[in-house]
Tab-separated table of C-alpha atoms and ligand atoms in Angstrom:
chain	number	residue	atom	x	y	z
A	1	UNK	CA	167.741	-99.568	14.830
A	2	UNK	CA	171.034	-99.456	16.902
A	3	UNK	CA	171.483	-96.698	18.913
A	4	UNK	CA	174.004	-93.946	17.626
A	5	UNK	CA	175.514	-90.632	18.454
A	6	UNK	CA	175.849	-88.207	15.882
A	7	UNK	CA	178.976	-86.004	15.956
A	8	UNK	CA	178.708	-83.977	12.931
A	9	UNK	CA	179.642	-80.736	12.803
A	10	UNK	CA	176.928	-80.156	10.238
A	11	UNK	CA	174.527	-81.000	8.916
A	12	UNK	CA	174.011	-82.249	12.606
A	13	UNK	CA	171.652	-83.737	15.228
A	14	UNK	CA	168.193	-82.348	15.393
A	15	UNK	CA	166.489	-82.363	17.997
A	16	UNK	CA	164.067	-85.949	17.936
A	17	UNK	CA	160.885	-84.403	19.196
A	18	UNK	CA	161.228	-82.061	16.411
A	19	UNK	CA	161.704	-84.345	13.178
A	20	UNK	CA	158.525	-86.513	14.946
A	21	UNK	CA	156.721	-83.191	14.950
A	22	UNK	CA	157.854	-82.799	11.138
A	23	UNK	CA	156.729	-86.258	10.540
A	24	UNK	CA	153.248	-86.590	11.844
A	25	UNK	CA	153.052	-82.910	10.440
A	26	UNK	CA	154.322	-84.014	6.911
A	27	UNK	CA	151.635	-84.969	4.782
A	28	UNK	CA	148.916	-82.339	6.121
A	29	UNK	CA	150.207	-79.448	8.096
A	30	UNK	CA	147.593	-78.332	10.502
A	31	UNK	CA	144.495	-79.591	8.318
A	32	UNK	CA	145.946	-77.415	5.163
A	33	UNK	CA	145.303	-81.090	3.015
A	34	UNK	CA	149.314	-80.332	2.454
A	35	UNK	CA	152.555	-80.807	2.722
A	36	UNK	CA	154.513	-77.604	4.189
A	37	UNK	CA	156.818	-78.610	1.181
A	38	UNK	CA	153.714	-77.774	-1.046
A	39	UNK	CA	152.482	-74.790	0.093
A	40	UNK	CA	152.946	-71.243	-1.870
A	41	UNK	CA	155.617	-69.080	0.169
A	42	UNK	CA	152.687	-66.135	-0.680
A	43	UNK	CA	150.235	-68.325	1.135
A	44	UNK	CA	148.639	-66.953	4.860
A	45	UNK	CA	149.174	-70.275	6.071
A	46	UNK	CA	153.193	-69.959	5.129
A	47	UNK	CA	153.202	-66.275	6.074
A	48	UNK	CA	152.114	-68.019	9.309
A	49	UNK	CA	154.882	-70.138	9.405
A	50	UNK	CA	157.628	-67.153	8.647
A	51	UNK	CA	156.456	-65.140	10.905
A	52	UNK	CA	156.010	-67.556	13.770
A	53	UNK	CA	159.609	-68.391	12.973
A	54	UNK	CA	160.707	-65.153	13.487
A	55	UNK	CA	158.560	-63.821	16.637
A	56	UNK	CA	160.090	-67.254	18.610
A	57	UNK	CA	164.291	-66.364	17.008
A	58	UNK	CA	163.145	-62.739	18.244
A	59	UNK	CA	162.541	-63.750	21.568
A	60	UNK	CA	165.062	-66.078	22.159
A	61	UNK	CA	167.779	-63.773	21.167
A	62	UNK	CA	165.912	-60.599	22.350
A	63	UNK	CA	166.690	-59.011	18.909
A	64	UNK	CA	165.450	-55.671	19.304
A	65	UNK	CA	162.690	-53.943	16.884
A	66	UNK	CA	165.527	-52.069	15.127
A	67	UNK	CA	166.869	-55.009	13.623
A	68	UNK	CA	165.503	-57.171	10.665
A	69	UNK	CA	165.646	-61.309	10.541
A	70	UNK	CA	165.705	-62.428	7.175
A	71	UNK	CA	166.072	-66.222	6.429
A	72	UNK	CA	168.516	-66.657	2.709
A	73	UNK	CA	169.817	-69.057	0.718
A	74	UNK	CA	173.137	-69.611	-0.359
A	75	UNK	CA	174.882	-70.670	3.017
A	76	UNK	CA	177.392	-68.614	5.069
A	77	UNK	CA	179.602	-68.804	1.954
A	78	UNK	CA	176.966	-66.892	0.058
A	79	UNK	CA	177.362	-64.397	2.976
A	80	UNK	CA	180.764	-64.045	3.000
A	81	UNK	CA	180.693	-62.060	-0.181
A	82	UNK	CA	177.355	-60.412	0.225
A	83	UNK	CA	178.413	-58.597	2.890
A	84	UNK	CA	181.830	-57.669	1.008
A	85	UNK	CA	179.689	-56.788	-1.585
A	86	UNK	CA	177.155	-54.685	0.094
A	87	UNK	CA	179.798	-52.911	2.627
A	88	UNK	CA	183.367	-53.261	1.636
A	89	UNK	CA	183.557	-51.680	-1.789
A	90	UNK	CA	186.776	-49.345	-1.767
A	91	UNK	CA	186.337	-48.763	1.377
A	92	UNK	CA	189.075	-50.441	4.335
A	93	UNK	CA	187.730	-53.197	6.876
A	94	UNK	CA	188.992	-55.365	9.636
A	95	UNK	CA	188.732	-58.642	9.950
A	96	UNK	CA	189.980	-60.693	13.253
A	97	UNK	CA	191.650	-64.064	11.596
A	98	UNK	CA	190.592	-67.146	14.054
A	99	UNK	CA	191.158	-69.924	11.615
A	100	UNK	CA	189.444	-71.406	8.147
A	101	UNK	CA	186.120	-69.814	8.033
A	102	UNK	CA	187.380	-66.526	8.637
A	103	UNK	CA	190.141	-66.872	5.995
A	104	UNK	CA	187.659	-67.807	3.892
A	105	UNK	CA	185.682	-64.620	5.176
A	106	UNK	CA	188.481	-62.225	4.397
A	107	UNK	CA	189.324	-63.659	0.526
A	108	UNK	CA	185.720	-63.085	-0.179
A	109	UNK	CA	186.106	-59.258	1.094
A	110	UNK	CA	189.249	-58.782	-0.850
A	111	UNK	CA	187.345	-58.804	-3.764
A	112	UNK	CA	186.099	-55.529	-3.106
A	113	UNK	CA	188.142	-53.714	-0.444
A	114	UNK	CA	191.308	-53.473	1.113
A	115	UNK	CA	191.248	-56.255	4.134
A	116	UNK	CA	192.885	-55.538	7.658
A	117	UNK	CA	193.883	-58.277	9.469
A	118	UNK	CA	194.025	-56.577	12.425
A	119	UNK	CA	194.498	-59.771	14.897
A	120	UNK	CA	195.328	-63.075	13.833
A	121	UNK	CA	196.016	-66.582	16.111
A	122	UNK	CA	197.374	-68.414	12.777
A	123	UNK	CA	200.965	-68.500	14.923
A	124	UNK	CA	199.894	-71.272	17.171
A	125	UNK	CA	197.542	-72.821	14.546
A	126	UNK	CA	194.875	-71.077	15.870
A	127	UNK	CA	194.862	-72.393	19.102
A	128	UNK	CA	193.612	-69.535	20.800
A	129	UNK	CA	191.199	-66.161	20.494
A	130	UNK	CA	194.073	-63.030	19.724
A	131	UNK	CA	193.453	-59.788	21.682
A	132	UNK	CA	192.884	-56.694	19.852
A	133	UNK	CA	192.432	-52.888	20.838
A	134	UNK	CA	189.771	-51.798	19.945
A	135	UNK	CA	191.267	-47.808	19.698
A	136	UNK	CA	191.442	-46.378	16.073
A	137	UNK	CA	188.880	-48.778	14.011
A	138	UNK	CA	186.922	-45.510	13.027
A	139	UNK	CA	189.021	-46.005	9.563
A	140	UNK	CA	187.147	-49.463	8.453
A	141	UNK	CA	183.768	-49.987	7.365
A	142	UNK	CA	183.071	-53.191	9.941
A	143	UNK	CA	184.705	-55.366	11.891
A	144	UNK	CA	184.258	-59.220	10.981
A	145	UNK	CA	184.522	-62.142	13.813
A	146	UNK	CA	184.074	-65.448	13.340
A	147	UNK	CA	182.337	-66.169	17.362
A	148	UNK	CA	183.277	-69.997	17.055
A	149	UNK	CA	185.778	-71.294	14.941
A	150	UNK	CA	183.736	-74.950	13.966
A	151	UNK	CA	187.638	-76.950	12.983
A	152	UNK	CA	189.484	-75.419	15.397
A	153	UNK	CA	187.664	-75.708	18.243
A	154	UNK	CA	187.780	-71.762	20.059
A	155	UNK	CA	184.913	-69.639	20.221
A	156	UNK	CA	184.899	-65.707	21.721
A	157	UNK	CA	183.442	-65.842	25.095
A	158	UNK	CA	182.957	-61.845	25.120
A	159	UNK	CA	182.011	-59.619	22.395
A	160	UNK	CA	184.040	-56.302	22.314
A	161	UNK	CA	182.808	-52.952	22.477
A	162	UNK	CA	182.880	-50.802	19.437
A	163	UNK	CA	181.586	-48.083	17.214
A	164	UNK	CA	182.199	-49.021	13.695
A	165	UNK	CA	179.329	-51.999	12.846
A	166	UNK	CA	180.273	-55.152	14.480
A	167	UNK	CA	179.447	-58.394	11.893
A	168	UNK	CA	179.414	-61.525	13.017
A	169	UNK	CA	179.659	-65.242	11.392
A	170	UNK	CA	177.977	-67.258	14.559
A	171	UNK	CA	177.055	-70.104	12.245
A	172	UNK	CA	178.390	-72.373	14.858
A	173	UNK	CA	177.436	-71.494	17.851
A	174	UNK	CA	174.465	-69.067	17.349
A	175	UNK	CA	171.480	-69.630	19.866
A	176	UNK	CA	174.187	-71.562	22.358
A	177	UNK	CA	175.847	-68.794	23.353
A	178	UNK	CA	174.914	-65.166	24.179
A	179	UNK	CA	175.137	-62.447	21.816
A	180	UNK	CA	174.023	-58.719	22.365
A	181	UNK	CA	172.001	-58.058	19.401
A	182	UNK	CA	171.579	-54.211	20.062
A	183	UNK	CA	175.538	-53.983	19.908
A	184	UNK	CA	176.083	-55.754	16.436
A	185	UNK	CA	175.242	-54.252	12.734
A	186	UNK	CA	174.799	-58.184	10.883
A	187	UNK	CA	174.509	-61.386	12.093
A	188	UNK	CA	174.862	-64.300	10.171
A	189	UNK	CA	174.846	-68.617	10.238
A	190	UNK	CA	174.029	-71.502	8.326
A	191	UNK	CA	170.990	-73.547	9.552
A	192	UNK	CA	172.416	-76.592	9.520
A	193	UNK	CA	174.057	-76.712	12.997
A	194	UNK	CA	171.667	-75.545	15.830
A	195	UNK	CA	168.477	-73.196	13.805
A	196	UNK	CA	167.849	-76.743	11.474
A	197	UNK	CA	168.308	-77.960	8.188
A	198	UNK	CA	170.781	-77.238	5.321
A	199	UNK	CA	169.573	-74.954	2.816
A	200	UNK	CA	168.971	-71.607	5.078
A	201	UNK	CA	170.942	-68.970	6.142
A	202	UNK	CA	169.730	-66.908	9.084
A	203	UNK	CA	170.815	-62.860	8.841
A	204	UNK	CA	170.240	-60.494	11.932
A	205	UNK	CA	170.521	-57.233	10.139
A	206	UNK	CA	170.408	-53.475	11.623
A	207	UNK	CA	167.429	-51.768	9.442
A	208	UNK	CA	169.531	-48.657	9.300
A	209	UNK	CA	172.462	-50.973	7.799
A	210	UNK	CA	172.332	-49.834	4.435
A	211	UNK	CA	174.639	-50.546	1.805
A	212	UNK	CA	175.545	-47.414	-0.428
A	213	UNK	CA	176.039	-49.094	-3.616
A	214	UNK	CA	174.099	-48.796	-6.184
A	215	UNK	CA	172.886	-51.398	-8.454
A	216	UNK	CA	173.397	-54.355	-6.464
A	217	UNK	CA	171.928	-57.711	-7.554
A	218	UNK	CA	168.742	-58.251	-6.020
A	219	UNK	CA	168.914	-61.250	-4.520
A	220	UNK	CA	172.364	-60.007	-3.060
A	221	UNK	CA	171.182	-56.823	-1.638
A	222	UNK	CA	169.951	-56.610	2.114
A	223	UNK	CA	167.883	-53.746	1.409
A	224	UNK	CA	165.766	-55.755	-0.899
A	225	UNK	CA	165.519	-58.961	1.170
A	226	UNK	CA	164.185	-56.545	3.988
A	227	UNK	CA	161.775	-54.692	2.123
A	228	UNK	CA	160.367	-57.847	0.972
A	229	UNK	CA	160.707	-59.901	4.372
A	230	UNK	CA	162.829	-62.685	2.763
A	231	UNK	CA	160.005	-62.977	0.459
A	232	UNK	CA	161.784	-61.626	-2.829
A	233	UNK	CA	161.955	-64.690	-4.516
A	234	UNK	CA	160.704	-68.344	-3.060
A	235	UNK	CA	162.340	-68.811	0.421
A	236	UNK	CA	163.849	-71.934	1.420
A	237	UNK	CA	160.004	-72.800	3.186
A	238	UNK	CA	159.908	-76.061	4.643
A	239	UNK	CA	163.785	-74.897	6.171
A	240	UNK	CA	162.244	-72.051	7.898
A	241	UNK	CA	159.203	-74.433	9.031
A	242	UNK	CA	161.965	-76.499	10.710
A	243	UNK	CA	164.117	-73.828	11.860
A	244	UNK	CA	160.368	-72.795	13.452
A	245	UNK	CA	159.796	-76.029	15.150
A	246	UNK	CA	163.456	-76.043	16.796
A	247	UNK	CA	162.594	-72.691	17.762
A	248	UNK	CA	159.731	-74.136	19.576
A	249	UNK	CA	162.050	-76.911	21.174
A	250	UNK	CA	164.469	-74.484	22.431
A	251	UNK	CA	161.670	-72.119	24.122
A	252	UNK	CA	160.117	-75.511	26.046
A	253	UNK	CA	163.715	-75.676	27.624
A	254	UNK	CA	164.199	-72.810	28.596
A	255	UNK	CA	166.297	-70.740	26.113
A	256	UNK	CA	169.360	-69.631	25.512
A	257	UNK	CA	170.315	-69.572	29.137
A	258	UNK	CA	169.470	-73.102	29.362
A	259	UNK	CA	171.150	-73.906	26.453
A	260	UNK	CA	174.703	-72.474	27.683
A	261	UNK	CA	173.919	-74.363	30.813
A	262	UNK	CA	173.503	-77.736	28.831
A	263	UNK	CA	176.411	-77.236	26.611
A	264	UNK	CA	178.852	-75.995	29.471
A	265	UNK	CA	177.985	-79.720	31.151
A	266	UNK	CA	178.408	-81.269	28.361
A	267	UNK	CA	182.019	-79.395	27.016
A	268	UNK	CA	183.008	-79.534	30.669
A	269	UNK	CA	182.622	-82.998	30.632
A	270	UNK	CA	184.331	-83.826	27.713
A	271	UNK	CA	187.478	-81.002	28.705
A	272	UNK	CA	187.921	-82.437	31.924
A	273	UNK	CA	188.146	-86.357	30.892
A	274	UNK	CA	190.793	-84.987	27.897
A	275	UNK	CA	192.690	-83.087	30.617
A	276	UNK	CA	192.906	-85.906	32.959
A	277	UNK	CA	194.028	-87.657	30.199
A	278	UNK	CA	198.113	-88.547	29.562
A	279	UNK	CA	196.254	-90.405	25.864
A	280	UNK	CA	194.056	-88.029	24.682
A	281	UNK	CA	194.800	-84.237	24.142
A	282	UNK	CA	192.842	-81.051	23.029
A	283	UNK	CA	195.116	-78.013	21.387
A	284	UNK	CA	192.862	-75.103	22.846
A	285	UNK	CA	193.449	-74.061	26.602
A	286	UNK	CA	191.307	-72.302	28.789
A	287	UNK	CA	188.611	-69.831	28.054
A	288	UNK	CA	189.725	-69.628	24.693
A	289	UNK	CA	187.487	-73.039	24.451
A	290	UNK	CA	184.468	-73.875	22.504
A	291	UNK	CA	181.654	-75.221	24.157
A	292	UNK	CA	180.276	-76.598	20.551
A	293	UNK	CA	183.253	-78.119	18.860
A	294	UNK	CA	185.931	-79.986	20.776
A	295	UNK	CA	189.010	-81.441	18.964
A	296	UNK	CA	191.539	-83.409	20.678
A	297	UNK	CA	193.799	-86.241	19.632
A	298	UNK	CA	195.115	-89.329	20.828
A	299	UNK	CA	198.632	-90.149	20.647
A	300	UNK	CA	199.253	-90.711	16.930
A	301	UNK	CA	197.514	-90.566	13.803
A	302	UNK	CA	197.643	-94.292	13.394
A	303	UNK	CA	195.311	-94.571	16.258
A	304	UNK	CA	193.380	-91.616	15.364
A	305	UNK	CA	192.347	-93.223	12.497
A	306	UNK	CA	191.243	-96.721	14.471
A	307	UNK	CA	190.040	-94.544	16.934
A	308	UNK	CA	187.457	-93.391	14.564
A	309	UNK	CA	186.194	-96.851	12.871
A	310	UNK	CA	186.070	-98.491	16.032
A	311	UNK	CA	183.774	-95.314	17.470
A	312	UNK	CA	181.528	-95.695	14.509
A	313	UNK	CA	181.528	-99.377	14.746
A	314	UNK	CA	180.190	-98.733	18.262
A	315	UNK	CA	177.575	-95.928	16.869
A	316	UNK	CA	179.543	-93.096	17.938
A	317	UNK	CA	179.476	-91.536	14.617
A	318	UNK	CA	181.302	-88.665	12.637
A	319	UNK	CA	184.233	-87.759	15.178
A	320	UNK	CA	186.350	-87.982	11.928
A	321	UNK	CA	188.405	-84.007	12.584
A	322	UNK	CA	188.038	-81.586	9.469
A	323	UNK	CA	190.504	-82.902	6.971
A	324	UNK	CA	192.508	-79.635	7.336
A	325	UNK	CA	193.174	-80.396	11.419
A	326	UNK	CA	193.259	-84.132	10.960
A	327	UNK	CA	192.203	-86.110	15.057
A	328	UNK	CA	189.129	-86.171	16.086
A	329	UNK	CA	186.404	-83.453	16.656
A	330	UNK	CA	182.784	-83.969	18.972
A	331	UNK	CA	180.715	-81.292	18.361
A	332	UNK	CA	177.876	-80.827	21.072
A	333	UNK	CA	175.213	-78.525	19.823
A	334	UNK	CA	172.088	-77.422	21.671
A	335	UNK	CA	170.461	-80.960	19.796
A	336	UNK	CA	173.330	-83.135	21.066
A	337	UNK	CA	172.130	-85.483	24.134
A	338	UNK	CA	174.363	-85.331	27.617
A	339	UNK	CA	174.231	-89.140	27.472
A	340	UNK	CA	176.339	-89.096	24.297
A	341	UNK	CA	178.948	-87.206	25.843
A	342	UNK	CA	179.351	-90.432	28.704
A	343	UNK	CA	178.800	-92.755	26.053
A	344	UNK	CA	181.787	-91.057	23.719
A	345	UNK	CA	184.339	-90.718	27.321
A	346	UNK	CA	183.224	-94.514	28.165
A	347	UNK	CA	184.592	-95.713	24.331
A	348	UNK	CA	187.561	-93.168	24.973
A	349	UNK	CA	188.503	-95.084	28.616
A	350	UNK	CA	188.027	-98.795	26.645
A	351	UNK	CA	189.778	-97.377	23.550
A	352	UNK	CA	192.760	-95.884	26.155
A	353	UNK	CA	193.134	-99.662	28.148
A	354	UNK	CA	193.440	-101.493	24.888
A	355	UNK	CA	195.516	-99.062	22.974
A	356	UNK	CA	198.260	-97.459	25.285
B	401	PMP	N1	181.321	-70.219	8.967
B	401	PMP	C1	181.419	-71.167	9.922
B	401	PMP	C2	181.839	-70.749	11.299
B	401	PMP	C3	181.137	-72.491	9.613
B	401	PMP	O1	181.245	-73.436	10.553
B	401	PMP	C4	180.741	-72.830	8.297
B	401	PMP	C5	180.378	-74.234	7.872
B	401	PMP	N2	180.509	-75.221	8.672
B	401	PMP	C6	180.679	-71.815	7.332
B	401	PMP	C7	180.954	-70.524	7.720
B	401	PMP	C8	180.264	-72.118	5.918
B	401	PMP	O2	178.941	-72.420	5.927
B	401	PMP	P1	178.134	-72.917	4.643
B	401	PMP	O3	178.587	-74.306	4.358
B	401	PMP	O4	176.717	-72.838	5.129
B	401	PMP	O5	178.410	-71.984	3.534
């Protein structure tokens, strides 16, 4: 098999020594006779599995005893409305818009509050992070930020400081970057970019985060997924047995801290080239930047699009930008190799010389 590069922005690379871990574990985990895939999620040997899962995500986020980790279903879409369902009813909240996802964040709240967009970078396409005060949010229930902004390419570098509950969608760049658990009420992010595979949705959750409505669905109440330690209905098991292993791989390296290290060479790397650049170009300036998703653009859409077939021709695959920015996007999550990164700036130098 050729050699490639994945790009994605999700579902996206995993790290190798963890799907060959998967593999040789696949048909009999640990002597079981089974397949994780077959096991009962009330089983000690899966209880194993959850809770290993969660010790190592505990550790490498230092989440503090007062807060819950539940693994869900139903992707950060799903949580989007459950926690507009669980905190927003008739009651006022603020929501920081930094592009797509958080749009998307905000409709879902407006179903049962009265939104505040209290900062918004949609003026400059959401080129950059807008700064808000942070005086006189006592009025709203929470304050929603999206930490890294997956199509436009800008990610928060520092959390701010507040006492209403802080939520935050870090589907992107959760475990890559450093968050201060103790300081936020909910957590939340899709699997499928640096915990694993598709299908699970981690939430960080305050225990004393309680939603006051009454009545709420089951399966969309927090109070009942933590009672019953994600274990109300059947989990998404062999996605938290993967999330589990790359918890594994990121505690051999070293972390979190490592992590930022790894993805600061490798965003630096990329930056820098695009800067030097009179061909390329990225939209976001400074350190307004993501270190997980890059976009930039070449000169014209034209050779955006050859840009992009003759990069996957060459194995560098899925640079394709989100339909709704259009260019080309690298995203570099913890998973992502260093040596893709000089393999991706050595096709942008060829691509440059034959194209300008
Ligand atoms: N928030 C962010 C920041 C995302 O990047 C994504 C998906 N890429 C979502 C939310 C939606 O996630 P899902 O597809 O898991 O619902």
């Amino acid at each position: 098999m050729t050699k490639v590069y994945n790009f994605s922005a999700g579902p996206a690379v995993l790290p190798k020594t963890v799907l060959e871990k998967a593999q040789n574990q696949l048909l009999n985990y640990k002597q079981s006779g089974m397949s994780v895939m077959e096991m009962s999620h009330r089983s000690a040997i899966f209880e194993e599995i959850l809770e290993h899962a969660k010790a190592q995500v505990k550790e490498l986020m230092n989440i503090p005893d007062t807060h819950s980790i539940l693994f869900l279903q139903g992707g950060a879409s799903m949580q989007f409305h459950m926690l507009a369902l669980n905190y927003a009813q008739g009651k006022d909240v603020a929501y920081v818009d930094t592009g797509n996802w958080s749009q998307k964040a905000m409709d879902e709240a407006s179903r049962y509050g009265t939104v505040h967009c209290i900062a918004s970078s949609k003026d400059k396409n959401y080129s950059y992070i807008p700064e808000f005060s942070t005086d006189n949010l006592e009025k709203y229930a929470y304050l929603h930020l999206t930490t890294n902004n997956t199509l436009e390419g800008t990610a928060f570098t520092t959390l701010p400081k507040v006492n209403i509950p802080l939520i935050l969608d870090a589907s992107s760049n959760i475990l890559s970057y450093d968050i201060d658990v103790s300081q936020t009420a909910l957590i939340y992010a899709g699997a499928q970019k640096n915990i694993g595979a598709a299908g699970v949705t981690m939430v960080i959750i305050r225990n004393d985060f309680i939603s006051d409505v009454k009545d709420l669905p089951p399966m969309l109440s927090y109070e009942t997924m933590i009672k019953n330690n994600s274990l109300y209905n059947t989990p998404p098991t062999y996605g938290i047995y993967i999330a589990g292993l790359v918890f594994d791989w990121l505690q051999e390296l070293g972390g979190v801290d490592a992590m930022i290290k790894l993805n600061t060479i490798k965003s630096n790397t990329l930056y820098d080239f695009i800067d030097h650049s009179d061909f390329y170009s990225c939209p976001v300036h400074g350190s307004d930047r993501s270190l997980t998703n890059i976009p930039f653009k070449s000169p014209n859409e034209t050779l955006d699009a050859k840009f992009v077939k003759e990069a996957t021709d060459k194995g560098l695959l899925n640079l394709k930008g989100h339909r709704l920015i259009g260019g080309m996007r690298a995203s570099l999550y913890n998973a992502f190799p260093l040596e893709g990164v000089d393999a991706l700036i050595a096709f942008m130098m060829q691509f440059e010389g034959e194209n300008h």
